[in-house]
Coordinates of C-alpha atoms in Angstrom, one line a residue:
X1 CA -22.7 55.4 -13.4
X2 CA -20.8 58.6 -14.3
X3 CA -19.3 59.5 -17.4
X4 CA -15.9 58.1 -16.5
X5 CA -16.9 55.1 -14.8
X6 CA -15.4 52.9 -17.3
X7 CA -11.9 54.3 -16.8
X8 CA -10.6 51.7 -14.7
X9 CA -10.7 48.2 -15.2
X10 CA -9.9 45.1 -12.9
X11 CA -8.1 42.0 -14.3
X12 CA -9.1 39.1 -12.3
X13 CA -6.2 36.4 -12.3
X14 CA -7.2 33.0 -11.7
X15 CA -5.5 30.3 -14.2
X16 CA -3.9 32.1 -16.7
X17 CA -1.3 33.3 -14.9
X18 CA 0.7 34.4 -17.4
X19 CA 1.3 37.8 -19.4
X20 CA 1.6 36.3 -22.4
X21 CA -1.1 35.4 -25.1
X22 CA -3.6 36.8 -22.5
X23 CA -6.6 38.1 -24.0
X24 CA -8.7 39.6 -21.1
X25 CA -5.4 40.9 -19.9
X26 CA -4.8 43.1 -23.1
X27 CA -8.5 43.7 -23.3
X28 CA -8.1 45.1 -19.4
X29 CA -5.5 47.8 -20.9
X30 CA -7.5 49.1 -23.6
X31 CA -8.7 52.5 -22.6
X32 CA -8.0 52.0 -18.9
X33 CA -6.8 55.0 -16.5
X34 CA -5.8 52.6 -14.0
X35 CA -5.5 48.6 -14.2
X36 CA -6.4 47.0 -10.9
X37 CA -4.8 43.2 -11.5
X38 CA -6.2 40.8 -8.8
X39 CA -6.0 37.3 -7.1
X40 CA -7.8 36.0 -4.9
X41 CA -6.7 33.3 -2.4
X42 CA -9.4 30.8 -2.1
X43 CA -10.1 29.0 1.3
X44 CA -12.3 26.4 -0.3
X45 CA -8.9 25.0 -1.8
X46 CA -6.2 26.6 0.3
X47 CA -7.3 26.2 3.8
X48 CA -4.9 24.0 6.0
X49 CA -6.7 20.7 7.2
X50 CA -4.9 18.8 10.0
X51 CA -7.5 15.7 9.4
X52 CA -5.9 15.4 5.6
X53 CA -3.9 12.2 5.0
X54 CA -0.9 14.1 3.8
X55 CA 0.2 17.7 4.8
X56 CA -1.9 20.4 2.5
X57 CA -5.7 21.4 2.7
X58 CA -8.7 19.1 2.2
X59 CA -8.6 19.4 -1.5
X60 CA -4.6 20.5 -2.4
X61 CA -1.1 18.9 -1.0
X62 CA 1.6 21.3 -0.2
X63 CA 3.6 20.4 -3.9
X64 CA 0.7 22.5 -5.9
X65 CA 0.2 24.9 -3.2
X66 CA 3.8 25.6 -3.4
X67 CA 3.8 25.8 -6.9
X68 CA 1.1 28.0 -7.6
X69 CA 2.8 30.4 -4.9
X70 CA 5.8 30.6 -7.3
X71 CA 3.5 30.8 -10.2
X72 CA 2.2 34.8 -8.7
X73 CA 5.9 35.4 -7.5
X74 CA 6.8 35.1 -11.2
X75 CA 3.1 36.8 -12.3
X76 CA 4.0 39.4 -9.4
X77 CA 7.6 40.1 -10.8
X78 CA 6.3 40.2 -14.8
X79 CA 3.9 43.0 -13.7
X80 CA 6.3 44.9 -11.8
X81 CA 8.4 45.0 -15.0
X82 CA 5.8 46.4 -17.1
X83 CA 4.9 49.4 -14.5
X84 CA 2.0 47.6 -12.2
X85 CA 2.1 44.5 -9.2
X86 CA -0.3 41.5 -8.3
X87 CA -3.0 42.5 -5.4
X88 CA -3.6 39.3 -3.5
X89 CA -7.1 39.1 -1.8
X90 CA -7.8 36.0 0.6
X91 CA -11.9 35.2 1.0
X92 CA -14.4 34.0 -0.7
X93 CA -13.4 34.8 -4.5
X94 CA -17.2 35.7 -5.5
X95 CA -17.8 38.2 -2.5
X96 CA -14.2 39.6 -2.8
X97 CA -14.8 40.5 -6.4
X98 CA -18.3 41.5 -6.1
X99 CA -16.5 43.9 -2.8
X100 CA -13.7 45.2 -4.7
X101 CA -16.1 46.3 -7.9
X102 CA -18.3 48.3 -5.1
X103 CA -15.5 50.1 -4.3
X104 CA -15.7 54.3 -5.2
X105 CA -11.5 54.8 -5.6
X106 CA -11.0 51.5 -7.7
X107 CA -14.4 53.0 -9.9
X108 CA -13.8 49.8 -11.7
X109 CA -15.9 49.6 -15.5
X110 CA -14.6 47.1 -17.0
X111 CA -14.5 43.6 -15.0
X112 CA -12.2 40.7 -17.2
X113 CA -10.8 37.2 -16.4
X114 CA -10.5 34.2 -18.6
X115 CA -13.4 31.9 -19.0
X116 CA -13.5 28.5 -16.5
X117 CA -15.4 25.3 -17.6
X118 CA -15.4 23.8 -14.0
X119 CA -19.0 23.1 -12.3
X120 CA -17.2 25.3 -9.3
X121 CA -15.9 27.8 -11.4
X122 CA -19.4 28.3 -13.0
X123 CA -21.0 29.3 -9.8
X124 CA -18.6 31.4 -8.8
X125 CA -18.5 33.2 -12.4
X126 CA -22.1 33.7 -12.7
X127 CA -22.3 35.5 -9.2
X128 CA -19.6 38.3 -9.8
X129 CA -21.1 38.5 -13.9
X130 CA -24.6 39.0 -12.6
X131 CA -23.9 41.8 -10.2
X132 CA -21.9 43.6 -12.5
X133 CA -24.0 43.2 -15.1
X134 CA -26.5 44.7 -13.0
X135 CA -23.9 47.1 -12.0
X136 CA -23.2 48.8 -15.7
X137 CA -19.7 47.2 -15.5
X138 CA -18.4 45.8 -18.7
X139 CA -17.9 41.8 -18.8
X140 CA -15.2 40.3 -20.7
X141 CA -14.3 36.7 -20.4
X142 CA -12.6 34.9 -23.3
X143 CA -12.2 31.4 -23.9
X144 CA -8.0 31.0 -23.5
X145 CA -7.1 28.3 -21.0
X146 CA -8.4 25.7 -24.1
X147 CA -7.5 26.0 -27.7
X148 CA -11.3 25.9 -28.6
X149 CA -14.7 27.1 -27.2
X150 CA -15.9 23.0 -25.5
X151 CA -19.7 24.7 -25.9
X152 CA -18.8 25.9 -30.1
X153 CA -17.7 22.2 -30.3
X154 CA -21.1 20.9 -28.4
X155 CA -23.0 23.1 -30.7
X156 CA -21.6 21.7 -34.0
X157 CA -22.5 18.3 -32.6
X158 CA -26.1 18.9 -31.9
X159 CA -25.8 20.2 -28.5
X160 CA -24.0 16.7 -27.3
X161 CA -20.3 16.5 -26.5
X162 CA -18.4 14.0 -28.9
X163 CA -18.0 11.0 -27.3
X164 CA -14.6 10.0 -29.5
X165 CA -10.9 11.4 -30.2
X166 CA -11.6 11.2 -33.5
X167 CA -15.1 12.8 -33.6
X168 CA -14.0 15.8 -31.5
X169 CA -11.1 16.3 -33.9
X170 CA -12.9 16.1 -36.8
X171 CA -15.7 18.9 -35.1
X172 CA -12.7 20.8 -34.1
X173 CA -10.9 21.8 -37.1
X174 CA -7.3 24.3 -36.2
X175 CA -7.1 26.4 -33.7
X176 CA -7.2 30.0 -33.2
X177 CA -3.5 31.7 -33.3
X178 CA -2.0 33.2 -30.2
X179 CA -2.5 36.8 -29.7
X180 CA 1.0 38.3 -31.9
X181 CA 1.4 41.9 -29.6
X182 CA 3.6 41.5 -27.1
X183 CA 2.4 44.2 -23.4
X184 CA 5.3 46.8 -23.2
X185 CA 3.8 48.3 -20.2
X186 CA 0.5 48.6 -18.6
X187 CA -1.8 51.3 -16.8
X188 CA -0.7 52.0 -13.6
X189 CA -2.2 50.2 -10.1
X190 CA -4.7 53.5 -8.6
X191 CA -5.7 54.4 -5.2
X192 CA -5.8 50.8 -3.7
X193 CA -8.1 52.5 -0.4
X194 CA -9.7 50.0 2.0
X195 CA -8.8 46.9 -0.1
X196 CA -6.7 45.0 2.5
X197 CA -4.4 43.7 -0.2
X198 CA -1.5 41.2 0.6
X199 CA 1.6 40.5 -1.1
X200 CA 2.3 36.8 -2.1
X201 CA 2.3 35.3 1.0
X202 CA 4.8 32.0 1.4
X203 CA 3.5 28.8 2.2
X204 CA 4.2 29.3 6.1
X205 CA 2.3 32.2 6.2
X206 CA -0.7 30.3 4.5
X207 CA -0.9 28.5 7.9
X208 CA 1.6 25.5 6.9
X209 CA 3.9 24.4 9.5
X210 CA 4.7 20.9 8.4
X211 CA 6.9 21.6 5.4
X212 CA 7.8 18.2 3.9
X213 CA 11.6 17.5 3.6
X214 CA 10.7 17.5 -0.5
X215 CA 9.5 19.5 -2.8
X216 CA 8.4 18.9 -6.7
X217 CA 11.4 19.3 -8.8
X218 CA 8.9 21.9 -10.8
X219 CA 9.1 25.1 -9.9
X220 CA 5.9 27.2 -10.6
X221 CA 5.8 30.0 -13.5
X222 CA 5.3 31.9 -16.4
X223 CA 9.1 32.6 -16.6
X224 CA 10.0 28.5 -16.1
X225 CA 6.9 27.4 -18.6
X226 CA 8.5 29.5 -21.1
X227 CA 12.1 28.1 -20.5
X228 CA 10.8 24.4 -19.9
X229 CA 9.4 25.2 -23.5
X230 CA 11.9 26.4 -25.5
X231 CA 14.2 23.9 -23.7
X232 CA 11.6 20.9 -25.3
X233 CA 11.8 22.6 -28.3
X234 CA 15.3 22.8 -28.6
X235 CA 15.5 18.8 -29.7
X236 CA 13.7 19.0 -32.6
X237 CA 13.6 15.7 -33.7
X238 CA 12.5 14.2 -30.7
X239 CA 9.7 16.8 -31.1
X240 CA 8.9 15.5 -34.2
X241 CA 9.3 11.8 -33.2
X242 CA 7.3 11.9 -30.0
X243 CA 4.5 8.8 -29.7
X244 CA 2.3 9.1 -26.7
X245 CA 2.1 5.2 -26.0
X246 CA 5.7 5.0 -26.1
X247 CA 8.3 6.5 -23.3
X248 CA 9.4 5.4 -20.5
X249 CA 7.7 5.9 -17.5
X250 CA 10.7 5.1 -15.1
X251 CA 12.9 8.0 -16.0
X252 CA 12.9 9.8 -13.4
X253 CA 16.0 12.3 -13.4
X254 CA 15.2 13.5 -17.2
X255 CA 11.3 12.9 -17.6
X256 CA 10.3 11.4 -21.0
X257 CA 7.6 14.1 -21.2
X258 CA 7.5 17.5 -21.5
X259 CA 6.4 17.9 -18.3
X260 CA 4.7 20.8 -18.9
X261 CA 1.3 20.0 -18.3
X262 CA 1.4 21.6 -14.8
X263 CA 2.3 25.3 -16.7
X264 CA -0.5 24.3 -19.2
X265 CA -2.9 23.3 -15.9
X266 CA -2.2 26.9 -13.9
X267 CA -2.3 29.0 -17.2
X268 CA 1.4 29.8 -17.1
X269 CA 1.7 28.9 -20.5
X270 CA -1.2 29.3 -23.3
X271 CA -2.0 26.5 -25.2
X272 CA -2.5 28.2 -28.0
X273 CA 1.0 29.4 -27.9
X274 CA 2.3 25.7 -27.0
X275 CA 0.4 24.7 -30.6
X276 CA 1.5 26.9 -32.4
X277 CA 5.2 26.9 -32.0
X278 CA 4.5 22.8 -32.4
X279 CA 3.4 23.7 -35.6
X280 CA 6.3 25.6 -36.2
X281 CA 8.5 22.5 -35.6
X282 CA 6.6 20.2 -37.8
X283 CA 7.0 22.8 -40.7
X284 CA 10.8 23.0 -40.2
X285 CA 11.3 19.1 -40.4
X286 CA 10.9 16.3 -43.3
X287 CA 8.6 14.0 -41.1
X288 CA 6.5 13.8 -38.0
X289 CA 3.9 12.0 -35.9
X290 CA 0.3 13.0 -36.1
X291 CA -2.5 13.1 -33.9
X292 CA -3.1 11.4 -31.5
X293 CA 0.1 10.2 -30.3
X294 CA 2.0 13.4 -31.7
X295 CA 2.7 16.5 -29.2
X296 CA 0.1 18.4 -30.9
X297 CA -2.5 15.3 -30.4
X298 CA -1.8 15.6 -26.5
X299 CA -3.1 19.0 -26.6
X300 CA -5.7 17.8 -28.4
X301 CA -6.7 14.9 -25.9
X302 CA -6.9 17.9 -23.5
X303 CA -9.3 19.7 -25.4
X304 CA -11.6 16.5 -25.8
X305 CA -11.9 16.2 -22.2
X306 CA -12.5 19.5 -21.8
X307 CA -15.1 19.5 -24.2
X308 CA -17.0 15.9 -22.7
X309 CA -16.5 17.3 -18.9
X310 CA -18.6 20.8 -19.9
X311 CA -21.5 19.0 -21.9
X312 CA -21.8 16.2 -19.4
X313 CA -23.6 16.9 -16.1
X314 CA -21.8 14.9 -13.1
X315 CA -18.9 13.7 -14.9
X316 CA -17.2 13.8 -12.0
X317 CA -19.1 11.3 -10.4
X318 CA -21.2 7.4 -11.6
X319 CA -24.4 8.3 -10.2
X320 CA -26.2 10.0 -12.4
X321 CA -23.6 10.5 -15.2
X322 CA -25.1 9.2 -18.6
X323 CA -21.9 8.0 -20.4
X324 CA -20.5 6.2 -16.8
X325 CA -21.0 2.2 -16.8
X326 CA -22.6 1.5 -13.3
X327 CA -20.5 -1.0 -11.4
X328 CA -20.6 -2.0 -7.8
X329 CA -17.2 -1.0 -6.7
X330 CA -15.8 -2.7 -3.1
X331 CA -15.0 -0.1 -0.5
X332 CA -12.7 -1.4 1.4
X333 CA -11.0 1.9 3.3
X334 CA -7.6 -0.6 4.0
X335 CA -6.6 -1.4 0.5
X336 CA -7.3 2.1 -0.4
X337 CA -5.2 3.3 2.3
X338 CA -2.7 0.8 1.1
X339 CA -2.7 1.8 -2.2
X340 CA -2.3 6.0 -1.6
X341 CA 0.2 5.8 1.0
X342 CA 2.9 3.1 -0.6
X343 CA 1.9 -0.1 1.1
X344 CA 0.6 -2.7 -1.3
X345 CA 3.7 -5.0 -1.5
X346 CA 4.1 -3.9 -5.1
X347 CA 7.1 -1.9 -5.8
X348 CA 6.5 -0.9 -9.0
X349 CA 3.1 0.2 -7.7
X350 CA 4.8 2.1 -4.5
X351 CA 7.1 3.8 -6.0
X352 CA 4.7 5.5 -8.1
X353 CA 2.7 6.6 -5.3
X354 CA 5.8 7.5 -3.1
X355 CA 6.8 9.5 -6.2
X356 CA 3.3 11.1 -6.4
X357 CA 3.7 12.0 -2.9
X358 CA 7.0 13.7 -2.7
X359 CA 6.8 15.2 -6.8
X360 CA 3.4 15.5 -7.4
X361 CA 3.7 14.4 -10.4
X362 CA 4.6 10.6 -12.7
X363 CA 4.7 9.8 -16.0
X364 CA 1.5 8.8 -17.9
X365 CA 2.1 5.4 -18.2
X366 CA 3.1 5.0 -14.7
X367 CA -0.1 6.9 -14.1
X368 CA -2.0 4.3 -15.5
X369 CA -0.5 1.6 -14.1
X370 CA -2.0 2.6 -10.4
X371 CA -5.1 3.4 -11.5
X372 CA -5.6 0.3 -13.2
X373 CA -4.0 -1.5 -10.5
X374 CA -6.7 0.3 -7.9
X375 CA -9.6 0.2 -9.9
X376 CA -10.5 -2.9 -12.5
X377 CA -7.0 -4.5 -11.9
X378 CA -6.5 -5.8 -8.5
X379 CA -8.3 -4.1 -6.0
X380 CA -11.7 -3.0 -7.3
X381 CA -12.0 0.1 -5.6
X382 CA -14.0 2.6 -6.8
X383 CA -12.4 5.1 -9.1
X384 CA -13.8 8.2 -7.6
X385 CA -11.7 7.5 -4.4
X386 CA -7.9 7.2 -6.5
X387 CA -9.8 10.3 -8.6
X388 CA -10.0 12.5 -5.0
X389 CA -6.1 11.4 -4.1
X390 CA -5.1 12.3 -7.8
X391 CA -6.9 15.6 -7.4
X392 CA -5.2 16.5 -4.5
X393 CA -1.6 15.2 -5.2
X394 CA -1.2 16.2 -8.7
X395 CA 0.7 19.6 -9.4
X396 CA -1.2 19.3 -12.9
X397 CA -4.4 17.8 -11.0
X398 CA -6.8 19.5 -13.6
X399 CA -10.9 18.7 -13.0
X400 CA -11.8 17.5 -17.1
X401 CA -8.6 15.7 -17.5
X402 CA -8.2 13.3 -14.2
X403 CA -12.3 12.8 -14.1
X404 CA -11.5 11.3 -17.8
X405 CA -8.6 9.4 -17.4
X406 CA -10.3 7.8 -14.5
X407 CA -13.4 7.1 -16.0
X408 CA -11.0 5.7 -19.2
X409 CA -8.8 3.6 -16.8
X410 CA -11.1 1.9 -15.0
X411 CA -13.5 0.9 -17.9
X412 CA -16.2 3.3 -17.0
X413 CA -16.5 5.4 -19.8
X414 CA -14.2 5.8 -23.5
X415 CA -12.2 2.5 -22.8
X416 CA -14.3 -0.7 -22.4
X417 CA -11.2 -3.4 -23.4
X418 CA -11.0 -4.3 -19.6
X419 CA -9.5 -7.5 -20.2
X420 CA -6.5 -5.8 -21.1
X421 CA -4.5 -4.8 -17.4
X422 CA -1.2 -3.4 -16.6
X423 CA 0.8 -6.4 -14.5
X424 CA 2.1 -4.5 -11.6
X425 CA 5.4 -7.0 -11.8
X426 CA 6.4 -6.9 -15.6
X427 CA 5.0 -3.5 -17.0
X428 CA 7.6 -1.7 -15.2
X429 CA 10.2 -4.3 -15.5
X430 CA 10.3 -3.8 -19.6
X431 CA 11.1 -0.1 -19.3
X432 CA 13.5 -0.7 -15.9
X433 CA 15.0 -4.2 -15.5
X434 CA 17.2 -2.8 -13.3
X435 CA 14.7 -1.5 -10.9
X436 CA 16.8 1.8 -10.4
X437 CA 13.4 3.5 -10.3
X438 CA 11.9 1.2 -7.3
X439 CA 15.3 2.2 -5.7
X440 CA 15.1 5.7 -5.9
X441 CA 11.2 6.2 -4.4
X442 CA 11.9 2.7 -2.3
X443 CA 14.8 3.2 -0.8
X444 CA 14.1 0.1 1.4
X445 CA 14.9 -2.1 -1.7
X446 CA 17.9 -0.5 -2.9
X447 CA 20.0 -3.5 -2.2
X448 CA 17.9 -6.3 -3.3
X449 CA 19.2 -8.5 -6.3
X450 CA 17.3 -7.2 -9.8
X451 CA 16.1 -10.4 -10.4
X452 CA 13.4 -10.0 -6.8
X453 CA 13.1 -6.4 -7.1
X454 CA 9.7 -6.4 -8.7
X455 CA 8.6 -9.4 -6.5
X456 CA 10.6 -9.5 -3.2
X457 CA 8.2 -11.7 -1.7
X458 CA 9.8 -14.1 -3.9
X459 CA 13.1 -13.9 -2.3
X460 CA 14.9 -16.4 -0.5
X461 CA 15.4 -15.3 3.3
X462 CA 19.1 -15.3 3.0
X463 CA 18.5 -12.7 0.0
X464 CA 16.1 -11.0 2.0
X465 CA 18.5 -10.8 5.3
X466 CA 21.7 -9.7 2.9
X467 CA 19.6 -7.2 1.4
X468 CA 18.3 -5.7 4.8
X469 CA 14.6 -5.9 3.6
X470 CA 12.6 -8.8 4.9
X471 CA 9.2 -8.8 3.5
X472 CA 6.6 -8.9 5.9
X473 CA 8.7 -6.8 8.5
X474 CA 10.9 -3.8 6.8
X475 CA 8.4 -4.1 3.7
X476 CA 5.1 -5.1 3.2
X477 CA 3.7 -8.4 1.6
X478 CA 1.4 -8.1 -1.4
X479 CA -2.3 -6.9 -0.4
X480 CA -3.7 -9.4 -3.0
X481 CA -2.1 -11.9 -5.4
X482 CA -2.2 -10.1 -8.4
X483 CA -2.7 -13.4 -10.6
X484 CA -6.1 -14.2 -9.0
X485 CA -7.1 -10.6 -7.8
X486 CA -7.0 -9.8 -11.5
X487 CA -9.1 -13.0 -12.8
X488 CA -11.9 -11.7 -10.0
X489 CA -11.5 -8.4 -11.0
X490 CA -12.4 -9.5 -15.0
X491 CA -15.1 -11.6 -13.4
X492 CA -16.8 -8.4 -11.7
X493 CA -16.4 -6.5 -14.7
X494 CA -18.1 -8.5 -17.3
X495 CA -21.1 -9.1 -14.5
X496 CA -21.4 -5.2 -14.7
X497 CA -21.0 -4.8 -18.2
X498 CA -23.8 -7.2 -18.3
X499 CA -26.1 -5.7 -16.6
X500 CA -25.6 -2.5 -17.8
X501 CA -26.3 -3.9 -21.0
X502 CA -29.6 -5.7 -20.1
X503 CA -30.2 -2.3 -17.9
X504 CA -30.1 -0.1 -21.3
X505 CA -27.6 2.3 -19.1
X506 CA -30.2 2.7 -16.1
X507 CA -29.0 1.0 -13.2
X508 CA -30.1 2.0 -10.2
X509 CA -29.3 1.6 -6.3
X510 CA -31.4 -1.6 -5.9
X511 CA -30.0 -3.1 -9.0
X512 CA -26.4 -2.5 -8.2
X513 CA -26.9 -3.8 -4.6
X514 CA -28.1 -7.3 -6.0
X515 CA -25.3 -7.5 -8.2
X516 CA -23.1 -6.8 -5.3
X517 CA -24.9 -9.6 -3.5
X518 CA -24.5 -12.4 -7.0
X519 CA -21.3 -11.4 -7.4
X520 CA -20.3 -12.6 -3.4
X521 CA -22.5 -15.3 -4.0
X522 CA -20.8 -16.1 -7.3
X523 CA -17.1 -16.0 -5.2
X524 CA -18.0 -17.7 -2.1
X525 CA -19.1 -21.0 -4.7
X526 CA -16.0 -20.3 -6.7
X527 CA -14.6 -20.5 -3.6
X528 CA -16.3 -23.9 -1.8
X529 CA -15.3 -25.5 -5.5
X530 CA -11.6 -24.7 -5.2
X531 CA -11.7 -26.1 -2.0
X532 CA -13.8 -29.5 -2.7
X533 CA -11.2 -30.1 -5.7
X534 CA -8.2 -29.7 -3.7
X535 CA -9.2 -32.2 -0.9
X536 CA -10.2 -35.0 -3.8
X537 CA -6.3 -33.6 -5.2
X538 CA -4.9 -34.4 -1.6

């Protein structure tokens, strides 16, 4: 390469969308003619899919499409302001890159976007880095969507991820600060040539044509993170005060979060910056919870995740995932289909969903009430199958941290008390007595009687009939009887344990199959007791 081939860089947006505390952004500007900042519209998660159970592409509903289109209007506009605009690319991210560096007018040098810890992401990364490596064109990809570097962390702990909160936070130590310069303007956008750039399309001309009625409350952006932000910030003894297992998870109208984990999730705001003005808070006040059920712990539980998801091959998966228990999960494709879509009988359960639907995002608690409730709970449905629909709901749906909470919720990996299960009548009930959350997302229940509206099915007919909901026709009865469902589950779950224990961790196909078979076995003669008993009752 010539003399001057490092006079133009290209700033490859993909998470951190956001000007601020943006490392490879400011590194982009340094000693650039021209700044060519790019995104690239990815089919793998944005192509339309008519088969999907819910309007969106195979692996996204429309709620985080939607908001990650209003996250590059707002990138779009921020770059405008400071003298340069968003060039939106649709393909294959790896061979658009790999096109756009080949190109003589960009004469790109100097290649930078943040650093990705996702298995996908990693592909993709190493693709574009080894051809311009091979190219001469200069690499630079910080660690910023995390507070910490997950493989630094993995290092200090012997090359394994720390398998505790408290382990990883004691590896950890503090942060690095946010960057302190503030961008005032940046190089100019050059000769753009045969590039076929876009502008940010809307969500019709993604191929969408069935908009739903309702959109998440949350609109996308670096603009709204920052306002959401100071806004949370503004209270600052609640900041102070906050306790992660306490909130209420059926405020609906003012969240009891934050909610700015889908800003944290896109790279609209930094996390560093988020900490940091945290720590500002806790300075400025007498008193104030700690880690890890402060505000500054939650970013913290982020990090840990981060850190056991990128030093554990196939954490997204059991098979073949060394710190997953092993259990023989039921597939049965009705409950499941039940249980996403808002039909269990349950309304505390259905509302969630319905509000997962329609929001794309729930509280944490109510979070873990449905997991629990589909996994080790009730159902006994494997956890990788409420992991996909998560994954694709979720505005915030973020690879490290829903693989964890999964694996924590249903007892396969972090959390092993699985006697201990969220009652999908009375968890709700505490925080709600009311049920004006169940009203809202269930609007077929808004008339019944408080004292039914977390168990309709216990409703007299004439309370049913004055209340326009008869169970079993306008709303469905329960799927399972959550008093026995529950005792089976428990049941199923120490079998497992057990032979995971006896196993030393390696279970295999065969193994799990036979417990699948004891376990039946072990039901059906539960079952022929029950039944013996009751006729020598009768």
């Amino acid at each position: 390469m010539g003399s001057n081939s490092k006079s133009n860089a290209l700033m490859w947006f993909r998470k951190g969308l956001r000007i601020h505390d943006n490392p490879a952004l400011h590194h982009a500007c340094e000693g650039s003619a021209h700044l060519y900042p790019v995104f690239v519209l990815d089919p793998y998660y944005l192509e339309p899919d008519p088969t999907s159970s819910s309007p969106g592409s195979a692996r996204s509903g429309l709620n985080r499409i939607q908001f990650m289109l209003e996250s590059l209007v707002d990138l779009d506009s921020s770059l405008r302001s400071l003298g340069s605009r968003l060039l939106v690319v649709k393909g294959d991210p790896a061979d658009v890159i790999i096109r756009l560096l080949k190109l003589k007018e960009w004469n790109i040098g100097k290649l930078c976007f943040e650093f990705d810890t996702e298995p996908y992401s990693q592909v993709r990364d190493s693709k574009v880095k080894d051809f311009a490596t091979i190219s001469g064109i200069e690499v630079f990809s910080p660690v910023s969507h995390t507070l910490f570097n997950p493989a630094e962390i993995i290092q200090k702990n012997g090359g394994k991820p720390p398998l505790t909160y408290q382990s990883f936070v004691k590896l950890a130590g503090q942060p690095l600060s946010p960057l302190s310069q503030t961008l005032t303007s940046l190089p100019p956008v050059g000769n753009v040539g045969d590039a076929e750039t876009l502008s940010v399309p809307t969500i019709e001309e993604l191929g969408y044509r069935d908009i739903q009625e309702e959109f998440s409350p949350f609109r996308g952006g670096e603009s709204e993170a920052l306002k959401r932000l100071k806004e949370s910030l503004k209270d600052k003894v609640w900041v102070a005060n906050f306790e992660k297992p306490k909130g209420d998870p059926s405020a609906f109208l003012k969240p009891a979060t934050t909610v700015l984990s889908p800003y944290l999730k896109f790279g609209c705001l930094s996390s560093r910056y988020f900490y940091q003005c945290l720590k500002d808070v806790y300075n400025n006040v007498k008193r104030h919870t700690s880690p890890p059920v402060s505000l500054a712990g939650q970013l913290l539980w982020r990090e840990f995740f981060y850190t056991v998801a990128y030093g554990t091959p196939n954490f997204d998966q059991m098979r073949e995932n060394r710190i997953c228990k092993q259990i023989p999960w039921d597939d049965d494709e009705e409950l499941l289909a039940a249980w996403r879509e808002a039909r269990t009988g349950y309304p505390w359960i259905d509302a969630i969903m319905v509000q997962l639907q329609k929001w794309g995002w729930m509280h944490h608690l109510a979070r873990h009430s449905v997991a629990c409730f589909l996994t080790r709970g009730d159902l006994f449905i494997h956890w990788e199958r409420g992991r996909d629909v998560f994954e694709r709901l979720l505005v915030d749906s973020d690879w490290a941290i829903n693989n964890g909470n999964w694996l924590w919720l249903s007892c396969s990996s972090f959390f092993y008390q699985y006697n201990r299960i969220y009652s999908p009548t009375t968890f709700g009930k505490k925080y709600d007595p009311n049920g004006n959350y169940i009203r809202h997302f269930v609007p077929i229940l808004k008339d019944m009687p408080k004292e039914y509206i977390y168990e309709p099915w216990t409703a007299p007919l004439r309370v049913q009939t004055k209340a326009n909901c008869i169970i079993g026709r306008d709303y469905p009865k329960p799927v399972v009887a959550h008093d026995s469902a529950s005792k089976e589950c428990r049941r199923k779950m120490g079998a497992a344990y057990a032979l995971n224990h006896t196993m030393d961790g390696s279970v295999g196909e065969e193994d799990l199959r036979s417990l699948r078979r004891k376990l039946e076995e072990d039901a059906t003669h539960d079952f022929k007791s029950r039944s013996q008993k009751q006729k020598l009752i009768h």
